[in-house]
């Protein structure tokens, strides 16, 4: 846990304050999020409940017929522990219609369609309920590009984006999330039997120990290898981070005028807020 | 020497709205009114309290001339209570400065233009602001004062410059972001380092140090608050929290200055001429940048 340990109470206070401040600045009182039954969405929801109150957190389970039944059970356990209402919207019909129209039989393609249909559901609820979409992507996923653009990576604000997965686990313990979501193996549940760590080929604990030193402490490959990380692991992670840079940014715009959005039209999002 | 009476300072730990001077001016009016009702004689606001911090292109849209209506109103608000606050000053030749302005008895008494503009990591001040070039102490009704803006205090020579000018009080206004949340400690790593620097300044220079840092968020950057008064012996006397906007009061007592300087007469024994000779020699050799 060297370099990954953090002051859990203070981090919780800050992230709860972040959710409260950024939601209210934009004239909202509520957030909407998908509760997958996993630890990330559970932690985001827990911060939102502390920030805004349980009645202001609109949680949706968005199962597909092929989703693991345990995911929905775990989402219910989280909602019950947090005292929030969980609504279920089945995405099977929408996904299957798109699968047929697009003649998509690729597992990854179908996984992306499911993730993007979930985004559409949340953004429609965002509009109808006047609630901001709360993000659930952690720093490990964002750095590795282990997420779908315009899908699970889409949100209005994201309290987890600077927390490594290891830190998400630590804060989940701190805020007292149900044991079942802390103990189970992380999974995007986009196909039967999917497990993050099998798909990635390494454990979150190993990659977080590497990432915190590579990114936050700016250590060189030589230093990392000297300290016992395998060179091919270091190189493959550095390349994943570089290759996913596009996913973390707005689309690039060609400069034609004097002041160009994203280049020299320099205003913060919180402009006037 | 006539004994000065202790006075009450209000540390106004606000959360400015980015780029909205009218809103932030209203925050000033309300805080000044409350501080006045608590019989404070001085109120100190954070760096860029009238504008917010991460201004970028807004710098040019929120800037104020010294003869602007907002500056006139701040001056008018300073009747019966001294006011120190931060905004963007546009000079007559259209340079933009990050300033701390001290108002007293209905007029603008002093302006400090921030000298050290952080331009690294998340900071971009050097892209938008012109640098100040002076550390000038000035007299107030409560004693001799030196003002620093945020990064200024991290250059020890800045507070030393005021030490040489025999100031009683150092007022540091800040928009300091929290960076790092280590397991041990009660504030972000950046806050812990700040506290050490403030206590060191009070102890090295035997001055009372008022530090006012903002709270709130701008695009995910949290300003960590922690406003405080550190007395001339280096003791933290009043302290605000790290999350909420709040007004905290501190009593500043000139007798503390006297006592600390009797216990350890650092200014009496300081030999600035040694440093002056070194600077002159290095300048002659062309090795001083």
Coordinates of C-alpha atoms in Angstrom, one line a residue:
Chain A
X1 CA 0.0 0.0 0.0
X2 CA 3.0 2.3 -0.1
X3 CA 2.0 5.5 -2.0
X4 CA -1.6 4.2 -2.3
X5 CA -2.7 4.6 1.3
X6 CA -4.7 7.7 2.0
X7 CA -6.5 9.4 4.8
X8 CA -9.9 7.7 4.3
X9 CA -11.9 10.1 6.5
X10 CA -10.5 13.2 4.9
X11 CA -10.8 11.8 1.3
X12 CA -14.5 10.9 2.1
X13 CA -15.2 14.4 3.4
X14 CA -13.6 16.0 0.3
X15 CA -15.4 13.8 -2.2
X16 CA -18.7 14.2 -0.5
X17 CA -18.2 18.0 -0.5
X18 CA -17.2 17.7 -4.2
X19 CA -20.5 16.0 -5.2
X20 CA -22.5 18.5 -3.1
X21 CA -20.7 21.6 -4.5
X22 CA -20.6 20.6 -8.1
X23 CA -24.2 19.3 -8.3
X24 CA -25.6 22.4 -6.7
X25 CA -23.4 24.9 -8.6
X26 CA -25.2 23.9 -11.7
X27 CA -28.6 24.3 -10.1
X28 CA -29.3 20.6 -9.5
X29 CA -30.3 18.8 -6.3
X30 CA -30.3 15.2 -7.6
X31 CA -28.0 12.7 -9.3
X32 CA -28.8 9.7 -11.4
X33 CA -26.5 6.6 -11.6
X34 CA -26.4 3.0 -12.7
X35 CA -25.9 0.6 -9.8
X36 CA -24.2 -2.4 -11.3
X37 CA -23.8 -4.4 -8.1
X38 CA -20.1 -3.6 -8.3
X39 CA -17.9 -1.7 -5.9
X40 CA -17.4 1.5 -8.0
X41 CA -21.0 2.5 -8.5
X42 CA -21.7 1.5 -4.9
X43 CA -19.0 3.9 -3.6
X44 CA -20.2 6.8 -5.9
X45 CA -23.7 6.2 -4.7
X46 CA -22.5 6.3 -1.0
X47 CA -20.8 9.6 -1.6
X48 CA -23.9 11.0 -3.2
X49 CA -26.2 9.9 -0.4
X50 CA -23.9 11.6 2.1
X51 CA -23.8 14.7 -0.1
X52 CA -27.4 15.1 -1.1
X53 CA -29.5 12.8 1.0
X54 CA -30.9 9.4 0.0
X55 CA -34.0 10.7 -1.7
X56 CA -31.9 12.8 -4.1
X57 CA -30.0 9.7 -5.4
X58 CA -31.8 8.0 -8.3
X59 CA -30.3 4.6 -8.8
X60 CA -31.1 2.3 -11.7
X61 CA -30.2 -1.3 -12.3
X62 CA -29.9 -1.9 -16.0
X63 CA -29.8 -5.6 -16.5
X64 CA -29.7 -7.5 -19.8
X65 CA -31.1 -11.1 -20.0
X66 CA -27.5 -12.4 -20.2
X67 CA -26.4 -10.4 -17.1
X68 CA -25.5 -12.5 -14.0
X69 CA -28.5 -12.6 -11.7
X70 CA -26.2 -12.0 -8.8
X71 CA -25.4 -8.5 -10.2
X72 CA -29.0 -7.4 -9.6
X73 CA -29.1 -9.0 -6.2
X74 CA -25.9 -7.1 -5.2
X75 CA -27.3 -3.8 -6.5
X76 CA -30.4 -4.4 -4.4
X77 CA -28.1 -5.0 -1.4
X78 CA -26.3 -1.8 -2.0
X79 CA -29.5 0.2 -2.5
X80 CA -30.9 -1.3 0.7
X81 CA -27.8 -0.5 2.7
X82 CA -27.8 3.1 1.5
X83 CA -31.5 3.6 1.9
X84 CA -32.1 4.5 -1.7
X85 CA -34.8 3.3 -4.1
X86 CA -33.6 1.1 -6.9
X87 CA -35.5 1.1 -10.2
X88 CA -34.9 -1.7 -12.7
X89 CA -34.9 -1.0 -16.5
X90 CA -34.4 -4.1 -18.6
X91 CA -32.2 -3.2 -21.6
X92 CA -32.6 -6.6 -23.4
X93 CA -35.1 -5.4 -26.0
X94 CA -33.1 -2.3 -26.9
X95 CA -29.9 -4.2 -27.1
X96 CA -31.3 -7.0 -29.1
X97 CA -33.0 -4.5 -31.6
X98 CA -29.6 -2.9 -32.1
X99 CA -27.8 -6.2 -32.4
X100 CA -30.2 -7.2 -35.2
X101 CA -30.1 -3.9 -37.0
X102 CA -26.3 -3.8 -36.9
X103 CA -25.8 -7.5 -37.5
X104 CA -23.4 -7.5 -34.6
X105 CA -22.2 -10.8 -33.4
X106 CA -18.9 -9.7 -31.8
X107 CA -18.7 -10.1 -28.0
X108 CA -16.9 -6.8 -27.5
X109 CA -19.1 -5.0 -29.9
X110 CA -22.2 -6.3 -28.1
X111 CA -20.6 -5.3 -24.8
X112 CA -20.2 -1.7 -26.1
X113 CA -23.8 -1.7 -27.3
X114 CA -25.0 -2.7 -23.8
X115 CA -22.8 -0.1 -22.1
X116 CA -24.0 2.6 -24.5
X117 CA -27.7 1.6 -24.1
X118 CA -27.2 2.0 -20.3
X119 CA -25.7 5.5 -21.0
X120 CA -28.8 6.4 -23.0
X121 CA -31.1 5.3 -20.2
X122 CA -29.2 7.3 -17.6
X123 CA -29.1 10.5 -19.8
X124 CA -32.9 10.2 -20.5
X125 CA -33.5 10.0 -16.7
X126 CA -31.1 12.9 -16.2
X127 CA -33.4 15.0 -18.5
X128 CA -36.7 13.7 -17.1
X129 CA -35.6 13.9 -13.4
X130 CA -33.4 17.0 -13.7
X131 CA -30.6 15.0 -12.2
X132 CA -26.9 15.0 -13.1
X133 CA -25.3 11.7 -14.2
X134 CA -22.9 10.6 -11.5
X135 CA -19.7 8.9 -12.9
X136 CA -18.3 5.7 -11.5
X137 CA -15.0 5.2 -13.4
X138 CA -11.9 4.9 -11.2
X139 CA -8.4 6.1 -12.0
X140 CA -7.1 2.7 -12.8
X141 CA -9.7 2.1 -15.5
X142 CA -9.3 5.6 -16.9
X143 CA -5.6 5.3 -17.1
X144 CA -5.7 1.9 -18.8
X145 CA -8.6 2.9 -21.0
X146 CA -10.6 0.0 -19.6
X147 CA -14.0 1.4 -20.2
X148 CA -16.3 2.3 -23.1
X149 CA -16.3 5.9 -24.5
X150 CA -19.7 7.6 -24.4
X151 CA -20.9 4.8 -22.2
X152 CA -19.7 4.0 -18.7
X153 CA -17.1 6.8 -19.2
X154 CA -19.8 9.4 -19.7
X155 CA -21.0 11.4 -16.8
X156 CA -21.5 14.9 -15.5
X157 CA -19.2 14.6 -12.6
X158 CA -17.1 11.7 -11.3
X159 CA -16.0 11.5 -7.7
X160 CA -13.9 8.3 -8.3
X161 CA -11.8 9.5 -11.2
X162 CA -8.7 10.2 -9.0
X163 CA -9.0 7.0 -6.9
X164 CA -7.1 3.9 -7.9
X165 CA -9.1 0.7 -7.6
X166 CA -7.1 -0.2 -4.5
X167 CA -8.2 3.1 -2.9
X168 CA -11.8 2.5 -4.0
X169 CA -11.6 -0.8 -1.9
X170 CA -10.2 1.2 1.1
X171 CA -12.9 3.8 0.9
X172 CA -15.6 1.2 0.4
X173 CA -14.5 -0.3 3.7
X174 CA -14.5 3.1 5.4
X175 CA -18.0 4.0 4.4
X176 CA -19.2 0.5 5.3
X177 CA -20.5 -0.8 2.0
X178 CA -22.0 -4.4 2.1
X179 CA -19.4 -7.1 2.4
X180 CA -20.7 -8.8 -0.7
X181 CA -19.7 -6.0 -3.1
X182 CA -16.3 -5.6 -1.4
X183 CA -15.4 -9.3 -1.5
X184 CA -16.5 -10.3 -5.0
X185 CA -14.2 -10.3 -8.0
X186 CA -14.6 -7.1 -10.1
X187 CA -16.5 -7.6 -13.3
X188 CA -18.1 -5.4 -16.0
X189 CA -20.6 -8.3 -16.5
X190 CA -20.8 -7.6 -20.3
X191 CA -20.6 -11.3 -21.1
X192 CA -21.1 -14.5 -19.1
X193 CA -18.2 -15.1 -16.7
X194 CA -16.3 -11.9 -17.5
X195 CA -13.8 -10.9 -14.8
X196 CA -11.7 -7.7 -15.0
X197 CA -8.5 -9.3 -13.8
X198 CA -8.7 -12.2 -16.2
X199 CA -9.4 -9.9 -19.1
X200 CA -6.7 -7.4 -18.2
X201 CA -4.2 -10.2 -17.4
X202 CA -3.0 -8.8 -14.1
X203 CA -4.4 -8.0 -10.7
X204 CA -5.6 -4.5 -9.7
X205 CA -3.3 -4.7 -6.7
X206 CA -0.2 -5.2 -9.0
X207 CA -1.2 -2.6 -11.6
X208 CA -2.1 0.0 -9.0
X209 CA 1.3 -0.4 -7.2
X210 CA 2.9 0.2 -10.6
X211 CA 0.6 3.0 -11.8
X212 CA 1.0 5.1 -8.7
X213 CA 4.7 5.1 -9.1
X214 CA 4.7 5.5 -12.9
X215 CA 2.1 8.3 -13.0
X216 CA 1.9 10.1 -9.6
X217 CA 5.6 9.7 -8.8
X218 CA 6.9 10.0 -12.4
X219 CA 9.4 7.1 -12.0
X220 CA 11.3 5.9 -15.0
X221 CA 11.1 2.3 -16.4
X222 CA 14.7 1.7 -15.1
X223 CA 13.7 2.6 -11.6
X224 CA 10.6 0.5 -11.7
X225 CA 12.5 -2.5 -13.0
X226 CA 15.2 -2.0 -10.4
X227 CA 12.5 -2.2 -7.8
X228 CA 11.2 -5.5 -9.0
X229 CA 8.5 -4.8 -11.7
X230 CA 8.9 -7.0 -14.8
X231 CA 10.1 -4.9 -17.8
X232 CA 7.4 -6.3 -20.2
X233 CA 4.7 -5.4 -17.6
X234 CA 6.0 -1.9 -17.2
X235 CA 6.2 -1.4 -21.0
X236 CA 2.8 -2.8 -21.6
X237 CA 1.1 -0.6 -19.0
X238 CA 2.9 2.5 -20.2
X239 CA 1.7 1.7 -23.7
X240 CA -1.9 1.2 -22.5
X241 CA -1.9 4.5 -20.8
X242 CA -0.6 6.3 -23.9
X243 CA -2.9 4.5 -26.3
X244 CA -6.0 5.4 -24.1
X245 CA -5.2 9.2 -24.0
X246 CA -7.8 9.8 -26.7
X247 CA -10.5 8.3 -24.6
X248 CA -10.0 10.8 -21.8
X249 CA -10.4 13.8 -24.0
X250 CA -13.0 15.8 -26.0
X251 CA -12.7 15.4 -29.8
X252 CA -9.9 17.5 -31.3
X253 CA -10.8 20.5 -33.4
X254 CA -8.7 21.9 -36.3
X255 CA -7.7 25.5 -35.7
X256 CA -8.9 27.9 -38.3
X257 CA -10.0 31.0 -36.4
X258 CA -8.3 33.3 -33.8
X259 CA -9.7 31.5 -30.8
X260 CA -10.5 27.8 -31.0
X261 CA -12.4 25.6 -28.6
X262 CA -10.1 23.3 -26.8
X263 CA -7.0 25.2 -27.9
X264 CA -7.0 28.8 -27.0
X265 CA -10.6 29.5 -25.9
X266 CA -9.6 29.0 -22.3
X267 CA -12.4 28.8 -19.8
X268 CA -13.0 26.4 -17.0
X269 CA -16.2 24.3 -17.0
X270 CA -17.1 26.1 -13.7
X271 CA -17.1 29.5 -15.5
X272 CA -19.6 31.7 -13.6
X273 CA -20.5 28.9 -11.1
Chain B
X1 CA 6.6 53.2 23.4
X2 CA 2.9 53.5 23.5
X3 CA 1.2 50.2 24.0
X4 CA -1.1 49.3 21.1
X5 CA -4.4 47.7 22.0
X6 CA -5.1 44.2 20.9
X7 CA -7.4 44.1 17.8
X8 CA -9.7 41.6 16.3
X9 CA -9.2 40.3 12.8
X10 CA -11.8 38.4 10.8
X11 CA -10.4 35.7 8.6
X12 CA -13.0 35.4 5.8
X13 CA -12.6 32.0 4.3
X14 CA -14.9 32.3 1.4
X15 CA -15.7 30.3 -1.7
X16 CA -15.8 32.7 -4.6
X17 CA -17.8 32.1 -7.8
X18 CA -15.5 31.8 -10.8
X19 CA -15.6 35.0 -13.0
X20 CA -18.6 36.5 -11.2
X21 CA -17.4 39.8 -9.6
X22 CA -20.9 41.0 -8.7
X23 CA -21.7 37.8 -6.8
X24 CA -18.4 37.9 -5.0
X25 CA -18.7 41.6 -4.2
X26 CA -22.0 40.7 -2.5
X27 CA -20.1 38.0 -0.5
X28 CA -17.7 40.8 0.6
X29 CA -20.6 43.1 1.7
X30 CA -22.2 40.4 3.8
X31 CA -18.9 39.2 5.4
X32 CA -17.9 42.8 6.1
X33 CA -21.2 43.5 7.7
X34 CA -21.0 40.4 9.9
X35 CA -17.4 41.1 10.9
X36 CA -18.4 44.6 11.8
X37 CA -21.2 43.4 14.0
X38 CA -18.7 41.1 15.7
X39 CA -16.5 44.2 16.3
X40 CA -13.7 43.1 14.1
X41 CA -11.4 45.9 13.1
X42 CA -9.8 44.1 10.1
X43 CA -11.2 41.6 7.6
X44 CA -9.0 39.5 5.4
X45 CA -10.3 37.7 2.3
X46 CA -8.5 35.1 0.1
X47 CA -6.4 35.6 -3.0
X48 CA -8.6 36.6 -6.0
X49 CA -11.6 36.6 -3.7
X50 CA -13.5 38.9 -6.0
X51 CA -13.0 36.8 -9.1
X52 CA -12.2 33.1 -8.4
X53 CA -8.9 31.5 -9.1
X54 CA -8.6 29.5 -12.3
X55 CA -9.5 32.4 -14.5
X56 CA -7.5 31.8 -17.7
X57 CA -9.1 33.9 -20.4
X58 CA -11.5 35.3 -17.8
X59 CA -8.5 37.3 -16.4
X60 CA -9.1 40.0 -19.0
X61 CA -12.8 40.1 -18.4
X62 CA -12.8 40.5 -14.6
X63 CA -9.9 42.9 -14.3
X64 CA -10.4 46.2 -12.4
X65 CA -8.7 49.5 -12.7
X66 CA -7.8 51.3 -9.5
X67 CA -10.5 53.9 -10.3
X68 CA -13.3 51.4 -11.0
X69 CA -16.7 51.4 -9.3
X70 CA -15.9 48.1 -7.5
X71 CA -12.7 49.4 -6.1
X72 CA -14.6 52.6 -5.0
X73 CA -17.2 50.4 -3.3
X74 CA -14.6 48.4 -1.4
X75 CA -13.0 51.6 -0.3
X76 CA -16.4 52.8 1.0
X77 CA -16.9 49.5 2.8
X78 CA -13.7 50.1 4.7
X79 CA -15.1 52.7 7.0
X80 CA -14.8 51.5 10.5
X81 CA -13.1 48.2 9.4
X82 CA -10.0 47.7 7.4
X83 CA -10.4 45.4 4.4
X84 CA -7.7 43.3 2.6
X85 CA -8.8 41.4 -0.5
X86 CA -7.6 40.0 -3.8
X87 CA -8.6 40.7 -7.4
X88 CA -7.1 41.2 -10.9
X89 CA -5.8 44.7 -11.4
X90 CA -5.4 46.1 -14.9
X91 CA -2.8 48.8 -15.1
X92 CA -3.1 51.8 -17.4
X93 CA -0.7 50.1 -19.8
X94 CA -2.9 47.0 -19.8
X95 CA -0.9 44.6 -17.7
X96 CA -2.8 42.3 -15.5
X97 CA -1.7 41.7 -11.9
X98 CA -2.8 39.3 -9.2
X99 CA -3.1 41.8 -6.4
X100 CA -3.9 42.1 -2.7
X101 CA -5.4 45.5 -1.9
X102 CA -5.7 47.0 1.5
X103 CA -8.5 49.5 2.2
X104 CA -8.8 51.7 5.3
X105 CA -10.9 54.6 6.4
X106 CA -12.7 54.8 3.1
X107 CA -9.7 54.7 0.8
X108 CA -7.3 52.4 -0.9
X109 CA -4.2 52.4 1.2
X110 CA -1.9 49.9 -0.4
X111 CA -1.6 47.4 -3.3
X112 CA 0.7 44.5 -3.4
X113 CA 1.2 42.9 -6.8
X114 CA 2.0 39.2 -6.5
X115 CA 5.7 38.7 -7.4
X116 CA 6.0 35.0 -7.7
X117 CA 3.4 33.6 -10.2
X118 CA 3.3 29.8 -10.1
X119 CA 3.5 28.4 -13.6
X120 CA 3.9 24.6 -13.3
X121 CA 1.7 21.6 -12.7
X122 CA -1.9 22.8 -12.4
X123 CA -0.8 26.5 -12.1
X124 CA -0.9 28.8 -15.1
X125 CA -0.5 32.3 -13.6
X126 CA 2.6 33.3 -15.6
X127 CA 0.6 32.9 -18.9
X128 CA -1.9 35.5 -17.8
X129 CA -0.5 37.8 -15.2
X130 CA 2.4 40.3 -15.1
X131 CA 4.8 40.0 -12.2
X132 CA 5.0 42.5 -9.3
X133 CA 8.5 43.7 -8.5
X134 CA 8.3 45.0 -4.9
X135 CA 7.7 44.0 -1.3
X136 CA 6.8 47.3 0.4
X137 CA 5.7 47.4 4.0
X138 CA 3.1 50.0 5.0
X139 CA 1.7 51.5 8.2
X140 CA -1.8 50.8 9.3
X141 CA -3.8 51.8 12.4
X142 CA -2.7 48.4 14.0
X143 CA 1.0 48.5 13.2
X144 CA 3.3 47.9 10.3
X145 CA 2.2 45.4 7.8
X146 CA 3.6 43.3 5.0
X147 CA 1.3 41.5 2.5
X148 CA 2.0 38.4 0.5
X149 CA -0.1 36.5 -2.0
X150 CA 0.1 32.7 -1.9
X151 CA 3.3 31.6 -3.8
X152 CA 5.1 34.7 -2.6
X153 CA 5.4 33.1 0.9
X154 CA 7.2 30.1 -0.5
X155 CA 10.1 32.3 -1.4
X156 CA 11.7 33.0 2.0
X157 CA 13.3 36.2 0.7
X158 CA 9.8 37.7 0.4
X159 CA 9.0 37.5 4.1
X160 CA 12.6 38.4 4.9
X161 CA 12.2 41.6 2.9
X162 CA 9.4 42.5 5.3
X163 CA 11.5 41.4 8.3
X164 CA 14.1 44.0 7.2
X165 CA 11.3 46.6 7.0
X166 CA 10.4 45.8 10.7
X167 CA 6.8 44.7 10.1
X168 CA 4.6 43.6 13.0
X169 CA 2.1 41.6 11.0
X170 CA 2.3 39.5 7.9
X171 CA -1.0 39.0 6.0
X172 CA -0.9 36.1 3.5
X173 CA -3.9 35.6 1.2
X174 CA -4.1 32.4 -0.8
X175 CA -6.0 30.2 -3.2
X176 CA -4.1 27.0 -2.3
X177 CA -5.3 23.7 -3.8
X178 CA -5.2 20.5 -1.8
X179 CA -2.8 18.0 -3.4
X180 CA -2.3 14.5 -1.9
X181 CA -4.2 13.0 1.0
X182 CA -1.7 11.0 3.0
X183 CA -2.8 8.5 5.6
X184 CA -1.2 10.3 8.4
X185 CA -2.0 14.0 9.1
X186 CA -5.2 16.0 9.2
X187 CA -4.8 18.0 6.0
X188 CA -3.7 17.4 2.4
X189 CA 0.1 17.1 1.9
X190 CA 0.1 20.6 0.4
X191 CA -1.7 21.9 3.5
X192 CA 0.8 20.3 5.9
X193 CA 3.7 21.9 4.0
X194 CA 1.9 25.3 4.1
X195 CA 1.4 25.0 7.9
X196 CA 5.1 24.4 8.4
X197 CA 6.0 27.4 6.2
X198 CA 3.6 29.7 8.1
X199 CA 4.9 28.6 11.5
X200 CA 8.5 29.0 10.2
X201 CA 7.8 32.6 9.0
X202 CA 6.2 33.6 12.3
X203 CA 9.1 32.0 14.2
X204 CA 12.0 33.3 12.0
X205 CA 10.7 36.8 11.7
X206 CA 8.8 37.1 14.9
X207 CA 5.7 38.5 13.4
X208 CA 2.0 37.6 13.7
X209 CA 0.9 35.8 10.5
X210 CA -2.6 35.8 9.2
X211 CA -3.3 33.2 6.5
X212 CA -6.6 33.3 4.7
X213 CA -7.1 30.5 2.1
X214 CA -10.3 29.9 0.2
X215 CA -12.5 26.8 0.1
X216 CA -14.7 25.4 -2.6
X217 CA -14.1 23.7 -6.0
X218 CA -13.2 24.8 -9.5
X219 CA -13.3 22.0 -12.1
X220 CA -12.3 19.3 -9.6
X221 CA -9.6 21.4 -7.9
X222 CA -10.3 21.7 -4.2
X223 CA -9.1 24.7 -2.2
X224 CA -8.3 23.4 1.2
X225 CA -9.0 26.4 3.5
X226 CA -7.3 26.0 6.8
X227 CA -7.1 29.7 7.4
X228 CA -5.3 30.6 10.6
X229 CA -3.6 33.0 12.8
X230 CA -0.1 32.1 13.9
X231 CA 1.3 34.3 16.7
X232 CA 4.9 35.6 16.8
X233 CA 6.0 32.6 18.9
X234 CA 4.8 30.2 16.1
X235 CA 1.6 29.0 18.0
X236 CA -1.5 28.5 15.9
X237 CA -4.2 30.6 17.7
X238 CA -7.3 30.5 15.5
X239 CA -8.0 28.0 12.7
X240 CA -10.8 27.4 10.2
X241 CA -11.8 24.0 8.8
X242 CA -10.9 22.7 5.4
X243 CA -14.3 22.4 3.8
X244 CA -16.8 25.0 4.8
X245 CA -16.9 28.7 4.0
X246 CA -16.7 30.4 7.4
X247 CA -15.6 33.5 9.3
X248 CA -13.0 32.9 12.0
X249 CA -11.9 35.5 14.4
X250 CA -8.4 36.1 15.8
X251 CA -7.1 38.5 18.4
X252 CA -3.8 40.0 17.5
X253 CA -1.9 41.5 20.5
X254 CA 1.2 43.6 20.0
X255 CA 2.4 42.6 23.4
X256 CA 3.1 39.1 21.9
X257 CA 5.5 40.8 19.5
X258 CA 7.4 42.5 22.3
X259 CA 7.6 39.4 24.4
X260 CA 8.9 37.2 21.5
X261 CA 11.5 39.8 20.7
X262 CA 12.7 40.1 24.3
X263 CA 12.9 36.3 24.5
X264 CA 14.9 36.0 21.3
X265 CA 16.0 39.2 19.7
X266 CA 16.4 37.9 16.2
X267 CA 15.9 41.2 14.3
X268 CA 18.2 43.1 16.6
X269 CA 21.0 40.5 16.0
X270 CA 20.3 40.0 12.3
X271 CA 23.2 41.2 10.0
X272 CA 21.6 42.0 6.6
X273 CA 24.9 43.7 5.6
X274 CA 26.5 40.2 5.3
X275 CA 23.8 39.2 2.8
X276 CA 24.0 42.6 1.0
X277 CA 27.8 42.1 0.5
X278 CA 27.2 38.6 -0.8
X279 CA 24.6 39.8 -3.2
X280 CA 26.8 42.7 -4.4
X281 CA 29.8 40.3 -4.9
X282 CA 27.7 37.7 -6.8
X283 CA 26.2 40.5 -8.9
X284 CA 29.7 41.8 -9.7
X285 CA 30.8 38.3 -10.7
X286 CA 27.7 38.1 -13.0
X287 CA 26.6 34.9 -11.3
X288 CA 23.3 36.2 -9.8
X289 CA 20.3 35.7 -12.0

